[in-house]
PDB file with one MODEL, atoms N, CA, C and O in Angstrom:
MODEL        1
ATOM      1  N   UNK A   1      -3.574 -19.013  -8.647  1.00  0.00           N
ATOM      2  CA  UNK A   1      -4.596 -18.011  -8.893  1.00  0.00           C
ATOM      3  C   UNK A   1      -4.929 -17.223  -7.629  1.00  0.00           C
ATOM      4  O   UNK A   1      -5.237 -16.033  -7.700  1.00  0.00           O
ATOM      5  N   UNK A   2      -4.866 -17.885  -6.474  1.00  0.00           N
ATOM      6  CA  UNK A   2      -5.171 -17.183  -5.227  1.00  0.00           C
ATOM      7  C   UNK A   2      -4.143 -16.079  -4.980  1.00  0.00           C
ATOM      8  O   UNK A   2      -4.488 -15.000  -4.496  1.00  0.00           O
ATOM      9  N   UNK A   3      -2.877 -16.352  -5.314  1.00  0.00           N
ATOM     10  CA  UNK A   3      -1.835 -15.345  -5.113  1.00  0.00           C
ATOM     11  C   UNK A   3      -2.101 -14.117  -5.971  1.00  0.00           C
ATOM     12  O   UNK A   3      -1.936 -12.986  -5.514  1.00  0.00           O
ATOM     13  N   UNK A   4      -2.509 -14.340  -7.204  1.00  0.00           N
ATOM     14  CA  UNK A   4      -2.814 -13.230  -8.104  1.00  0.00           C
ATOM     15  C   UNK A   4      -4.020 -12.451  -7.595  1.00  0.00           C
ATOM     16  O   UNK A   4      -4.036 -11.222  -7.659  1.00  0.00           O
ATOM     17  N   UNK A   5      -5.018 -13.146  -7.095  1.00  0.00           N
ATOM     18  CA  UNK A   5      -6.208 -12.481  -6.556  1.00  0.00           C
ATOM     19  C   UNK A   5      -5.897 -11.642  -5.333  1.00  0.00           C
ATOM     20  O   UNK A   5      -6.383 -10.518  -5.208  1.00  0.00           O
ATOM     21  N   UNK A   6      -5.088 -12.182  -4.428  1.00  0.00           N
ATOM     22  CA  UNK A   6      -4.733 -11.432  -3.213  1.00  0.00           C
ATOM     23  C   UNK A   6      -3.877 -10.226  -3.559  1.00  0.00           C
ATOM     24  O   UNK A   6      -4.088  -9.143  -3.014  1.00  0.00           O
ATOM     25  N   UNK A   7      -2.916 -10.396  -4.456  1.00  0.00           N
ATOM     26  CA  UNK A   7      -2.072  -9.272  -4.858  1.00  0.00           C
ATOM     27  C   UNK A   7      -2.894  -8.203  -5.564  1.00  0.00           C
ATOM     28  O   UNK A   7      -2.693  -7.009  -5.337  1.00  0.00           O
ATOM     29  N   UNK A   8      -3.816  -8.629  -6.416  1.00  0.00           N
ATOM     30  CA  UNK A   8      -4.669  -7.662  -7.123  1.00  0.00           C
ATOM     31  C   UNK A   8      -5.584  -6.925  -6.150  1.00  0.00           C
ATOM     32  O   UNK A   8      -5.807  -5.723  -6.292  1.00  0.00           O
ATOM     33  N   UNK A   9      -6.111  -7.641  -5.165  1.00  0.00           N
ATOM     34  CA  UNK A   9      -6.969  -7.000  -4.164  1.00  0.00           C
ATOM     35  C   UNK A   9      -6.193  -5.971  -3.348  1.00  0.00           C
ATOM     36  O   UNK A   9      -6.711  -4.893  -3.060  1.00  0.00           O
ATOM     37  N   UNK A  10      -4.955  -6.294  -2.975  1.00  0.00           N
ATOM     38  CA  UNK A  10      -4.125  -5.336  -2.241  1.00  0.00           C
ATOM     39  C   UNK A  10      -3.830  -4.101  -3.085  1.00  0.00           C
ATOM     40  O   UNK A  10      -3.909  -2.973  -2.597  1.00  0.00           O
ATOM     41  N   UNK A  11      -3.492  -4.318  -4.350  1.00  0.00           N
ATOM     42  CA  UNK A  11      -3.189  -3.191  -5.233  1.00  0.00           C
ATOM     43  C   UNK A  11      -4.432  -2.337  -5.486  1.00  0.00           C
ATOM     44  O   UNK A  11      -4.354  -1.109  -5.519  1.00  0.00           O
ATOM     45  N   UNK A  12      -5.570  -2.996  -5.664  1.00  0.00           N
ATOM     46  CA  UNK A  12      -6.815  -2.247  -5.884  1.00  0.00           C
ATOM     47  C   UNK A  12      -7.182  -1.442  -4.647  1.00  0.00           C
ATOM     48  O   UNK A  12      -7.642  -0.305  -4.763  1.00  0.00           O
ATOM     49  N   UNK A  13      -6.986  -2.015  -3.469  1.00  0.00           N
ATOM     50  CA  UNK A  13      -7.265  -1.306  -2.222  1.00  0.00           C
ATOM     51  C   UNK A  13      -6.364  -0.070  -2.090  1.00  0.00           C
ATOM     52  O   UNK A  13      -6.832   1.011  -1.733  1.00  0.00           O
ATOM     53  N   UNK A  14      -5.074  -0.243  -2.381  1.00  0.00           N
ATOM     54  CA  UNK A  14      -4.146   0.885  -2.291  1.00  0.00           C
ATOM     55  C   UNK A  14      -4.519   1.975  -3.300  1.00  0.00           C
ATOM     56  O   UNK A  14      -4.482   3.161  -2.972  1.00  0.00           O
ATOM     57  N   UNK A  15      -4.873   1.584  -4.505  1.00  0.00           N
ATOM     58  CA  UNK A  15      -5.266   2.569  -5.519  1.00  0.00           C
ATOM     59  C   UNK A  15      -6.557   3.275  -5.127  1.00  0.00           C
ATOM     60  O   UNK A  15      -6.683   4.486  -5.311  1.00  0.00           O
ATOM     61  N   UNK A  16      -7.519   2.523  -4.585  1.00  0.00           N
ATOM     62  CA  UNK A  16      -8.779   3.129  -4.147  1.00  0.00           C
ATOM     63  C   UNK A  16      -8.545   4.147  -3.041  1.00  0.00           C
ATOM     64  O   UNK A  16      -9.091   5.249  -3.088  1.00  0.00           O
ATOM     65  N   UNK A  17      -7.742   3.790  -2.051  1.00  0.00           N
ATOM     66  CA  UNK A  17      -7.468   4.712  -0.938  1.00  0.00           C
ATOM     67  C   UNK A  17      -6.783   5.972  -1.458  1.00  0.00           C
ATOM     68  O   UNK A  17      -7.133   7.086  -1.067  1.00  0.00           O
ATOM     69  N   UNK A  18      -5.810   5.789  -2.338  1.00  0.00           N
ATOM     70  CA  UNK A  18      -5.099   6.954  -2.877  1.00  0.00           C
ATOM     71  C   UNK A  18      -6.046   7.863  -3.663  1.00  0.00           C
ATOM     72  O   UNK A  18      -6.057   9.076  -3.456  1.00  0.00           O
ATOM     73  N   UNK A  19      -6.832   7.283  -4.554  1.00  0.00           N
ATOM     74  CA  UNK A  19      -7.747   8.097  -5.365  1.00  0.00           C
ATOM     75  C   UNK A  19      -8.848   8.726  -4.517  1.00  0.00           C
ATOM     76  O   UNK A  19      -9.212   9.881  -4.739  1.00  0.00           O
ATOM     77  N   UNK A  20      -9.375   7.996  -3.567  1.00  0.00           N
ATOM     78  CA  UNK A  20     -10.455   8.509  -2.722  1.00  0.00           C
ATOM     79  C   UNK A  20      -9.994   9.739  -1.945  1.00  0.00           C
ATOM     80  O   UNK A  20     -10.692  10.752  -1.901  1.00  0.00           O
ATOM     81  N   UNK A  21      -8.822   9.643  -1.337  1.00  0.00           N
ATOM     82  CA  UNK A  21      -8.343  10.767  -0.539  1.00  0.00           C
ATOM     83  C   UNK A  21      -7.704  11.865  -1.387  1.00  0.00           C
ATOM     84  O   UNK A  21      -7.495  12.977  -0.901  1.00  0.00           O
ATOM     85  N   UNK A  22      -7.390  11.565  -2.652  1.00  0.00           N
ATOM     86  CA  UNK A  22      -6.934  12.632  -3.552  1.00  0.00           C
ATOM     87  C   UNK A  22      -8.122  13.482  -3.997  1.00  0.00           C
ATOM     88  O   UNK A  22      -8.013  14.702  -4.121  1.00  0.00           O
ATOM     89  N   UNK A  23      -9.253  12.824  -4.236  1.00  0.00           N
ATOM     90  CA  UNK A  23     -10.441  13.559  -4.663  1.00  0.00           C
ATOM     91  C   UNK A  23     -11.187  14.190  -3.490  1.00  0.00           C
ATOM     92  O   UNK A  23     -11.833  15.227  -3.644  1.00  0.00           O
ATOM     93  N   UNK A  24     -11.097  13.569  -2.334  1.00  0.00           N
ATOM     94  CA  UNK A  24     -11.774  14.073  -1.144  1.00  0.00           C
ATOM     95  C   UNK A  24     -10.774  14.108   0.010  1.00  0.00           C
ATOM     96  O   UNK A  24     -10.769  13.216   0.858  1.00  0.00           O
ATOM     97  N   UNK A  25      -9.924  15.146   0.042  1.00  0.00           N
ATOM     98  CA  UNK A  25      -8.899  15.183   1.085  1.00  0.00           C
ATOM     99  C   UNK A  25      -9.528  15.286   2.479  1.00  0.00           C
ATOM    100  O   UNK A  25     -10.545  15.948   2.689  1.00  0.00           O
ATOM    101  N   UNK A  26      -8.882  14.610   3.404  1.00  0.00           N
ATOM    102  CA  UNK A  26      -9.372  14.670   4.780  1.00  0.00           C
ATOM    103  C   UNK A  26      -8.942  15.993   5.416  1.00  0.00           C
ATOM    104  O   UNK A  26      -8.077  16.705   4.906  1.00  0.00           O
ATOM    105  N   UNK A  27      -9.568  16.284   6.524  1.00  0.00           N
ATOM    106  CA  UNK A  27      -9.218  17.514   7.231  1.00  0.00           C
ATOM    107  C   UNK A  27      -7.804  17.385   7.756  1.00  0.00           C
ATOM    108  O   UNK A  27      -7.205  16.310   7.729  1.00  0.00           O
ATOM    109  N   UNK A  28      -7.300  18.470   8.222  1.00  0.00           N
ATOM    110  CA  UNK A  28      -5.949  18.447   8.752  1.00  0.00           C
ATOM    111  C   UNK A  28      -5.957  17.808  10.129  1.00  0.00           C
ATOM    112  O   UNK A  28      -6.185  18.457  11.150  1.00  0.00           O
ATOM    113  N   UNK A  29      -5.702  16.532  10.112  1.00  0.00           N
ATOM    114  CA  UNK A  29      -5.690  15.744  11.344  1.00  0.00           C
ATOM    115  C   UNK A  29      -4.279  15.252  11.630  1.00  0.00           C
ATOM    116  O   UNK A  29      -3.466  15.144  10.712  1.00  0.00           O
ATOM    117  N   UNK A  30      -3.981  14.957  12.864  1.00  0.00           N
ATOM    118  CA  UNK A  30      -2.673  14.344  13.147  1.00  0.00           C
ATOM    119  C   UNK A  30      -2.621  12.953  12.514  1.00  0.00           C
ATOM    120  O   UNK A  30      -3.664  12.338  12.293  1.00  0.00           O
ATOM    121  N   UNK A  31      -1.429  12.455  12.222  1.00  0.00           N
ATOM    122  CA  UNK A  31      -1.317  11.180  11.497  1.00  0.00           C
ATOM    123  C   UNK A  31      -2.014  10.008  12.181  1.00  0.00           C
ATOM    124  O   UNK A  31      -2.519   9.120  11.495  1.00  0.00           O
ATOM    125  N   UNK A  32      -2.055   9.979  13.491  1.00  0.00           N
ATOM    126  CA  UNK A  32      -2.678   8.839  14.174  1.00  0.00           C
ATOM    127  C   UNK A  32      -4.197   8.876  14.110  1.00  0.00           C
ATOM    128  O   UNK A  32      -4.855   7.909  14.496  1.00  0.00           O
ATOM    129  N   UNK A  33      -4.769   9.987  13.623  1.00  0.00           N
ATOM    130  CA  UNK A  33      -6.211  10.083  13.441  1.00  0.00           C
ATOM    131  C   UNK A  33      -6.614  10.189  11.972  1.00  0.00           C
ATOM    132  O   UNK A  33      -7.798  10.093  11.649  1.00  0.00           O
ATOM    133  N   UNK A  34      -5.649  10.385  11.086  1.00  0.00           N
ATOM    134  CA  UNK A  34      -5.933  10.564   9.663  1.00  0.00           C
ATOM    135  C   UNK A  34      -6.320   9.221   9.037  1.00  0.00           C
ATOM    136  O   UNK A  34      -5.517   8.288   9.050  1.00  0.00           O
ATOM    137  N   UNK A  35      -7.536   9.107   8.489  1.00  0.00           N
ATOM    138  CA  UNK A  35      -7.961   7.814   7.933  1.00  0.00           C
ATOM    139  C   UNK A  35      -7.119   7.368   6.732  1.00  0.00           C
ATOM    140  O   UNK A  35      -6.941   6.168   6.526  1.00  0.00           O
ATOM    141  N   UNK A  36      -6.605   8.296   5.946  1.00  0.00           N
ATOM    142  CA  UNK A  36      -5.780   7.903   4.799  1.00  0.00           C
ATOM    143  C   UNK A  36      -4.506   7.208   5.277  1.00  0.00           C
ATOM    144  O   UNK A  36      -4.123   6.168   4.741  1.00  0.00           O
ATOM    145  N   UNK A  37      -3.863   7.774   6.267  1.00  0.00           N
ATOM    146  CA  UNK A  37      -2.640   7.179   6.797  1.00  0.00           C
ATOM    147  C   UNK A  37      -2.921   5.805   7.391  1.00  0.00           C
ATOM    148  O   UNK A  37      -2.161   4.862   7.172  1.00  0.00           O
ATOM    149  N   UNK A  38      -4.002   5.693   8.136  1.00  0.00           N
ATOM    150  CA  UNK A  38      -4.342   4.411   8.758  1.00  0.00           C
ATOM    151  C   UNK A  38      -4.748   3.371   7.719  1.00  0.00           C
ATOM    152  O   UNK A  38      -4.420   2.193   7.862  1.00  0.00           O
ATOM    153  N   UNK A  39      -5.456   3.795   6.676  1.00  0.00           N
ATOM    154  CA  UNK A  39      -5.843   2.858   5.619  1.00  0.00           C
ATOM    155  C   UNK A  39      -4.623   2.335   4.863  1.00  0.00           C
ATOM    156  O   UNK A  39      -4.541   1.145   4.562  1.00  0.00           O
ATOM    157  N   UNK A  40      -3.689   3.210   4.559  1.00  0.00           N
ATOM    158  CA  UNK A  40      -2.488   2.765   3.841  1.00  0.00           C
ATOM    159  C   UNK A  40      -1.581   1.946   4.754  1.00  0.00           C
ATOM    160  O   UNK A  40      -0.878   1.054   4.278  1.00  0.00           O
ATOM    161  N   UNK A  41      -1.583   2.229   6.045  1.00  0.00           N
ATOM    162  CA  UNK A  41      -0.779   1.437   6.975  1.00  0.00           C
ATOM    163  C   UNK A  41      -1.297   0.009   7.063  1.00  0.00           C
ATOM    164  O   UNK A  41      -0.545  -0.898   7.419  1.00  0.00           O
ATOM    165  N   UNK A  42      -2.561  -0.204   6.747  1.00  0.00           N
ATOM    166  CA  UNK A  42      -3.130  -1.550   6.749  1.00  0.00           C
ATOM    167  C   UNK A  42      -2.441  -2.450   5.722  1.00  0.00           C
ATOM    168  O   UNK A  42      -2.448  -3.672   5.870  1.00  0.00           O
ATOM    169  N   UNK A  43      -1.856  -1.865   4.698  1.00  0.00           N
ATOM    170  CA  UNK A  43      -1.134  -2.657   3.696  1.00  0.00           C
ATOM    171  C   UNK A  43       0.034  -3.420   4.315  1.00  0.00           C
ATOM    172  O   UNK A  43       0.416  -4.484   3.827  1.00  0.00           O
ATOM    173  N   UNK A  44       0.598  -2.875   5.388  1.00  0.00           N
ATOM    174  CA  UNK A  44       1.714  -3.551   6.055  1.00  0.00           C
ATOM    175  C   UNK A  44       1.255  -4.875   6.666  1.00  0.00           C
ATOM    176  O   UNK A  44       2.065  -5.779   6.870  1.00  0.00           O
ATOM    177  N   UNK A  45      -0.032  -4.989   6.957  1.00  0.00           N
ATOM    178  CA  UNK A  45      -0.560  -6.242   7.501  1.00  0.00           C
ATOM    179  C   UNK A  45      -1.060  -7.184   6.410  1.00  0.00           C
ATOM    180  O   UNK A  45      -0.958  -8.402   6.554  1.00  0.00           O
ATOM    181  N   UNK A  46      -1.595  -6.637   5.328  1.00  0.00           N
ATOM    182  CA  UNK A  46      -2.198  -7.494   4.306  1.00  0.00           C
ATOM    183  C   UNK A  46      -1.214  -7.949   3.228  1.00  0.00           C
ATOM    184  O   UNK A  46      -1.369  -9.047   2.692  1.00  0.00           O
ATOM    185  N   UNK A  47      -0.220  -7.146   2.899  1.00  0.00           N
ATOM    186  CA  UNK A  47       0.719  -7.528   1.836  1.00  0.00           C
ATOM    187  C   UNK A  47       1.542  -8.768   2.191  1.00  0.00           C
ATOM    188  O   UNK A  47       1.772  -9.594   1.308  1.00  0.00           O
ATOM    189  N   UNK A  48       1.994  -8.943   3.426  1.00  0.00           N
ATOM    190  CA  UNK A  48       2.726 -10.179   3.731  1.00  0.00           C
ATOM    191  C   UNK A  48       1.895 -11.454   3.550  1.00  0.00           C
ATOM    192  O   UNK A  48       2.446 -12.514   3.257  1.00  0.00           O
ATOM    193  N   UNK A  49       0.581 -11.354   3.724  1.00  0.00           N
ATOM    194  CA  UNK A  49      -0.276 -12.521   3.463  1.00  0.00           C
ATOM    195  C   UNK A  49      -0.172 -12.901   1.988  1.00  0.00           C
ATOM    196  O   UNK A  49      -0.076 -14.080   1.647  1.00  0.00           O
ATOM    197  N   UNK A  50      -0.191 -11.893   1.122  1.00  0.00           N
ATOM    198  CA  UNK A  50      -0.030 -12.142  -0.312  1.00  0.00           C
ATOM    199  C   UNK A  50       1.332 -12.714  -0.649  1.00  0.00           C
ATOM    200  O   UNK A  50       1.451 -13.565  -1.530  1.00  0.00           O
ATOM    201  N   UNK A  51       2.358 -12.251   0.046  1.00  0.00           N
ATOM    202  CA  UNK A  51       3.709 -12.773  -0.197  1.00  0.00           C
ATOM    203  C   UNK A  51       3.770 -14.254   0.197  1.00  0.00           C
ATOM    204  O   UNK A  51       4.362 -15.062  -0.519  1.00  0.00           O
ATOM    205  N   UNK A  52       3.166 -14.606   1.321  1.00  0.00           N
ATOM    206  CA  UNK A  52       3.165 -16.008   1.753  1.00  0.00           C
ATOM    207  C   UNK A  52       2.415 -16.883   0.743  1.00  0.00           C
ATOM    208  O   UNK A  52       2.883 -17.964   0.388  1.00  0.00           O
ATOM    209  N   UNK A  53       1.257 -16.414   0.284  1.00  0.00           N
ATOM    210  CA  UNK A  53       0.488 -17.188  -0.695  1.00  0.00           C
ATOM    211  C   UNK A  53       1.262 -17.302  -2.012  1.00  0.00           C
ATOM    212  O   UNK A  53       1.194 -18.332  -2.683  1.00  0.00           O
ATOM    213  N   UNK A  54       1.989 -16.260  -2.380  1.00  0.00           N
ATOM    214  CA  UNK A  54       2.799 -16.298  -3.596  1.00  0.00           C
ATOM    215  C   UNK A  54       3.932 -17.314  -3.466  1.00  0.00           C
ATOM    216  O   UNK A  54       4.234 -18.028  -4.423  1.00  0.00           O
ATOM    217  N   UNK A  55       4.550 -17.385  -2.311  1.00  0.00           N
ATOM    218  CA  UNK A  55       5.619 -18.366  -2.096  1.00  0.00           C
ATOM    219  C   UNK A  55       5.054 -19.789  -2.161  1.00  0.00           C
ATOM    220  O   UNK A  55       5.689 -20.691  -2.707  1.00  0.00           O
ATOM    221  N   UNK A  56       3.873 -19.977  -1.607  1.00  0.00           N
ATOM    222  CA  UNK A  56       3.224 -21.291  -1.700  1.00  0.00           C
ATOM    223  C   UNK A  56       2.930 -21.628  -3.164  1.00  0.00           C
ATOM    224  O   UNK A  56       3.116 -22.769  -3.587  1.00  0.00           O
ATOM    225  N   UNK A  57       2.473 -20.642  -3.936  1.00  0.00           N
ATOM    226  CA  UNK A  57       2.210 -20.870  -5.359  1.00  0.00           C
ATOM    227  C   UNK A  57       3.501 -21.208  -6.103  1.00  0.00           C
ATOM    228  O   UNK A  57       3.496 -22.031  -7.019  1.00  0.00           O
ATOM    229  N   UNK A  58       4.602 -20.572  -5.710  1.00  0.00           N
ATOM    230  CA  UNK A  58       5.889 -20.878  -6.340  1.00  0.00           C
ATOM    231  C   UNK A  58       6.315 -22.305  -6.023  1.00  0.00           C
ATOM    232  O   UNK A  58       6.878 -22.993  -6.875  1.00  0.00           O
ATOM    233  N   UNK A  59       6.048 -22.748  -4.803  1.00  0.00           N
ATOM    234  CA  UNK A  59       6.406 -24.115  -4.423  1.00  0.00           C
ATOM    235  C   UNK A  59       5.573 -25.145  -5.184  1.00  0.00           C
ATOM    236  O   UNK A  59       6.014 -26.274  -5.402  1.00  0.00           O
ATOM    237  N   UNK A  60       4.369 -24.746  -5.584  1.00  0.00           N
ATOM    238  CA  UNK A  60       3.505 -25.664  -6.340  1.00  0.00           C
ATOM    239  C   UNK A  60       3.787 -25.630  -7.835  1.00  0.00           C
ATOM    240  O   UNK A  60       3.177 -26.383  -8.593  1.00  0.00           O
ATOM    241  N   UNK A  61       4.708 -24.760  -8.275  1.00  0.00           N
ATOM    242  CA  UNK A  61       5.116 -24.766  -9.675  1.00  0.00           C
ATOM    243  C   UNK A  61       4.519 -23.676 -10.542  1.00  0.00           C
ATOM    244  O   UNK A  61       4.408 -23.853 -11.755  1.00  0.00           O
ATOM    245  N   UNK A  62       4.135 -22.565  -9.961  1.00  0.00           N
ATOM    246  CA  UNK A  62       3.606 -21.455 -10.763  1.00  0.00           C
ATOM    247  C   UNK A  62       4.718 -20.871 -11.631  1.00  0.00           C
ATOM    248  O   UNK A  62       5.901 -21.106 -11.386  1.00  0.00           O
ATOM    249  N   UNK A  63       4.330 -20.121 -12.628  1.00  0.00           N
ATOM    250  CA  UNK A  63       5.308 -19.549 -13.553  1.00  0.00           C
ATOM    251  C   UNK A  63       6.195 -18.530 -12.840  1.00  0.00           C
ATOM    252  O   UNK A  63       5.726 -17.726 -12.034  1.00  0.00           O
ATOM    253  N   UNK A  64       7.482 -18.586 -13.159  1.00  0.00           N
ATOM    254  CA  UNK A  64       8.457 -17.748 -12.451  1.00  0.00           C
ATOM    255  C   UNK A  64       8.243 -16.259 -12.702  1.00  0.00           C
ATOM    256  O   UNK A  64       8.426 -15.453 -11.790  1.00  0.00           O
ATOM    257  N   UNK A  65       7.860 -15.880 -13.916  1.00  0.00           N
ATOM    258  CA  UNK A  65       7.678 -14.454 -14.204  1.00  0.00           C
ATOM    259  C   UNK A  65       6.528 -13.892 -13.380  1.00  0.00           C
ATOM    260  O   UNK A  65       6.577 -12.740 -12.948  1.00  0.00           O
ATOM    261  N   UNK A  66       5.505 -14.691 -13.162  1.00  0.00           N
ATOM    262  CA  UNK A  66       4.373 -14.245 -12.361  1.00  0.00           C
ATOM    263  C   UNK A  66       4.769 -14.123 -10.890  1.00  0.00           C
ATOM    264  O   UNK A  66       4.375 -13.173 -10.213  1.00  0.00           O
ATOM    265  N   UNK A  67       5.532 -15.065 -10.411  1.00  0.00           N
ATOM    266  CA  UNK A  67       5.977 -15.035  -9.016  1.00  0.00           C
ATOM    267  C   UNK A  67       6.848 -13.807  -8.767  1.00  0.00           C
ATOM    268  O   UNK A  67       6.679 -13.114  -7.764  1.00  0.00           O
ATOM    269  N   UNK A  68       7.775 -13.538  -9.677  1.00  0.00           N
ATOM    270  CA  UNK A  68       8.661 -12.376  -9.514  1.00  0.00           C
ATOM    271  C   UNK A  68       7.856 -11.080  -9.527  1.00  0.00           C
ATOM    272  O   UNK A  68       8.095 -10.191  -8.708  1.00  0.00           O
ATOM    273  N   UNK A  69       6.908 -10.969 -10.448  1.00  0.00           N
ATOM    274  CA  UNK A  69       6.096  -9.752 -10.533  1.00  0.00           C
ATOM    275  C   UNK A  69       5.259  -9.563  -9.258  1.00  0.00           C
ATOM    276  O   UNK A  69       5.151  -8.447  -8.749  1.00  0.00           O
ATOM    277  N   UNK A  70       4.675 -10.639  -8.751  1.00  0.00           N
ATOM    278  CA  UNK A  70       3.860 -10.538  -7.543  1.00  0.00           C
ATOM    279  C   UNK A  70       4.697 -10.196  -6.317  1.00  0.00           C
ATOM    280  O   UNK A  70       4.281  -9.382  -5.492  1.00  0.00           O
ATOM    281  N   UNK A  71       5.862 -10.802  -6.189  1.00  0.00           N
ATOM    282  CA  UNK A  71       6.727 -10.510  -5.035  1.00  0.00           C
ATOM    283  C   UNK A  71       7.159  -9.048  -5.062  1.00  0.00           C
ATOM    284  O   UNK A  71       7.165  -8.386  -4.024  1.00  0.00           O
ATOM    285  N   UNK A  72       7.518  -8.539  -6.237  1.00  0.00           N
ATOM    286  CA  UNK A  72       7.932  -7.129  -6.332  1.00  0.00           C
ATOM    287  C   UNK A  72       6.777  -6.203  -5.975  1.00  0.00           C
ATOM    288  O   UNK A  72       6.955  -5.246  -5.221  1.00  0.00           O
ATOM    289  N   UNK A  73       5.588  -6.486  -6.514  1.00  0.00           N
ATOM    290  CA  UNK A  73       4.427  -5.632  -6.235  1.00  0.00           C
ATOM    291  C   UNK A  73       4.042  -5.679  -4.760  1.00  0.00           C
ATOM    292  O   UNK A  73       3.777  -4.642  -4.152  1.00  0.00           O
ATOM    293  N   UNK A  74       4.012  -6.872  -4.189  1.00  0.00           N
ATOM    294  CA  UNK A  74       3.610  -6.995  -2.785  1.00  0.00           C
ATOM    295  C   UNK A  74       4.670  -6.442  -1.839  1.00  0.00           C
ATOM    296  O   UNK A  74       4.329  -5.886  -0.794  1.00  0.00           O
ATOM    297  N   UNK A  75       5.944  -6.582  -2.184  1.00  0.00           N
ATOM    298  CA  UNK A  75       6.995  -5.993  -1.352  1.00  0.00           C
ATOM    299  C   UNK A  75       6.892  -4.470  -1.366  1.00  0.00           C
ATOM    300  O   UNK A  75       7.101  -3.819  -0.343  1.00  0.00           O
ATOM    301  N   UNK A  76       6.568  -3.907  -2.529  1.00  0.00           N
ATOM    302  CA  UNK A  76       6.396  -2.454  -2.625  1.00  0.00           C
ATOM    303  C   UNK A  76       5.208  -1.994  -1.785  1.00  0.00           C
ATOM    304  O   UNK A  76       5.305  -0.998  -1.069  1.00  0.00           O
ATOM    305  N   UNK A  77       4.088  -2.714  -1.867  1.00  0.00           N
ATOM    306  CA  UNK A  77       2.921  -2.350  -1.060  1.00  0.00           C
ATOM    307  C   UNK A  77       3.202  -2.513   0.424  1.00  0.00           C
ATOM    308  O   UNK A  77       2.733  -1.718   1.239  1.00  0.00           O
ATOM    309  N   UNK A  78       3.961  -3.535   0.779  1.00  0.00           N
ATOM    310  CA  UNK A  78       4.328  -3.727   2.180  1.00  0.00           C
ATOM    311  C   UNK A  78       5.215  -2.583   2.671  1.00  0.00           C
ATOM    312  O   UNK A  78       5.069  -2.115   3.800  1.00  0.00           O
ATOM    313  N   UNK A  79       6.133  -2.139   1.816  1.00  0.00           N
ATOM    314  CA  UNK A  79       6.997  -1.018   2.175  1.00  0.00           C
ATOM    315  C   UNK A  79       6.189   0.260   2.363  1.00  0.00           C
ATOM    316  O   UNK A  79       6.431   1.016   3.304  1.00  0.00           O
ATOM    317  N   UNK A  80       5.228   0.504   1.470  1.00  0.00           N
ATOM    318  CA  UNK A  80       4.351   1.677   1.611  1.00  0.00           C
ATOM    319  C   UNK A  80       3.600   1.606   2.923  1.00  0.00           C
ATOM    320  O   UNK A  80       3.505   2.602   3.641  1.00  0.00           O
ATOM    321  N   UNK A  81       3.067   0.440   3.243  1.00  0.00           N
ATOM    322  CA  UNK A  81       2.355   0.272   4.505  1.00  0.00           C
ATOM    323  C   UNK A  81       3.241   0.485   5.704  1.00  0.00           C
ATOM    324  O   UNK A  81       2.824   1.088   6.693  1.00  0.00           O
ATOM    325  N   UNK A  82       4.474  -0.011   5.624  1.00  0.00           N
ATOM    326  CA  UNK A  82       5.410   0.169   6.733  1.00  0.00           C
ATOM    327  C   UNK A  82       5.748   1.634   6.933  1.00  0.00           C
ATOM    328  O   UNK A  82       5.781   2.120   8.064  1.00  0.00           O
ATOM    329  N   UNK A  83       5.998   2.338   5.840  1.00  0.00           N
ATOM    330  CA  UNK A  83       6.322   3.769   5.953  1.00  0.00           C
ATOM    331  C   UNK A  83       5.141   4.577   6.503  1.00  0.00           C
ATOM    332  O   UNK A  83       5.327   5.507   7.288  1.00  0.00           O
ATOM    333  N   UNK A  84       3.935   4.215   6.084  1.00  0.00           N
ATOM    334  CA  UNK A  84       2.752   4.886   6.631  1.00  0.00           C
ATOM    335  C   UNK A  84       2.576   4.553   8.107  1.00  0.00           C
ATOM    336  O   UNK A  84       2.195   5.415   8.900  1.00  0.00           O
ATOM    337  N   UNK A  85       2.851   3.315   8.473  1.00  0.00           N
ATOM    338  CA  UNK A  85       2.755   2.925   9.882  1.00  0.00           C
ATOM    339  C   UNK A  85       3.770   3.627  10.747  1.00  0.00           C
ATOM    340  O   UNK A  85       3.476   3.993  11.885  1.00  0.00           O
ATOM    341  N   UNK A  86       4.975   3.821  10.214  1.00  0.00           N
ATOM    342  CA  UNK A  86       6.008   4.525  10.973  1.00  0.00           C
ATOM    343  C   UNK A  86       5.616   5.978  11.190  1.00  0.00           C
ATOM    344  O   UNK A  86       5.960   6.566  12.215  1.00  0.00           O
ATOM    345  N   UNK A  87       4.900   6.563  10.234  1.00  0.00           N
ATOM    346  CA  UNK A  87       4.534   7.978  10.366  1.00  0.00           C
ATOM    347  C   UNK A  87       3.505   8.204  11.453  1.00  0.00           C
ATOM    348  O   UNK A  87       3.309   9.333  11.903  1.00  0.00           O
ATOM    349  N   UNK A  88       2.845   7.136  11.878  1.00  0.00           N
ATOM    350  CA  UNK A  88       1.858   7.263  12.948  1.00  0.00           C
ATOM    351  C   UNK A  88       2.611   7.245  14.240  1.00  0.00           C
ATOM    352  O   UNK A  88       2.006   7.338  15.308  1.00  0.00           O
TER     353      UNK A  88
ENDMDL
END
């Protein structure tokens, strides 16, 4: 359950950041000062925590379909965070 909670929190955070800055775009700032870029880059730090917790849940016998879905979602969020981090 902790793995699902962490993955859901990461996904909710990413969706909130995207919607917030879509409705209220930031000024034209360079990427290293743009809060949207920095907020999404934070996913590169938080998504691997979810991946580790998911692997621990898999070792304890969680359902395989849930583990696969969480790993795919968290890997995607980690990739988004990495790409945002590289842009800085």
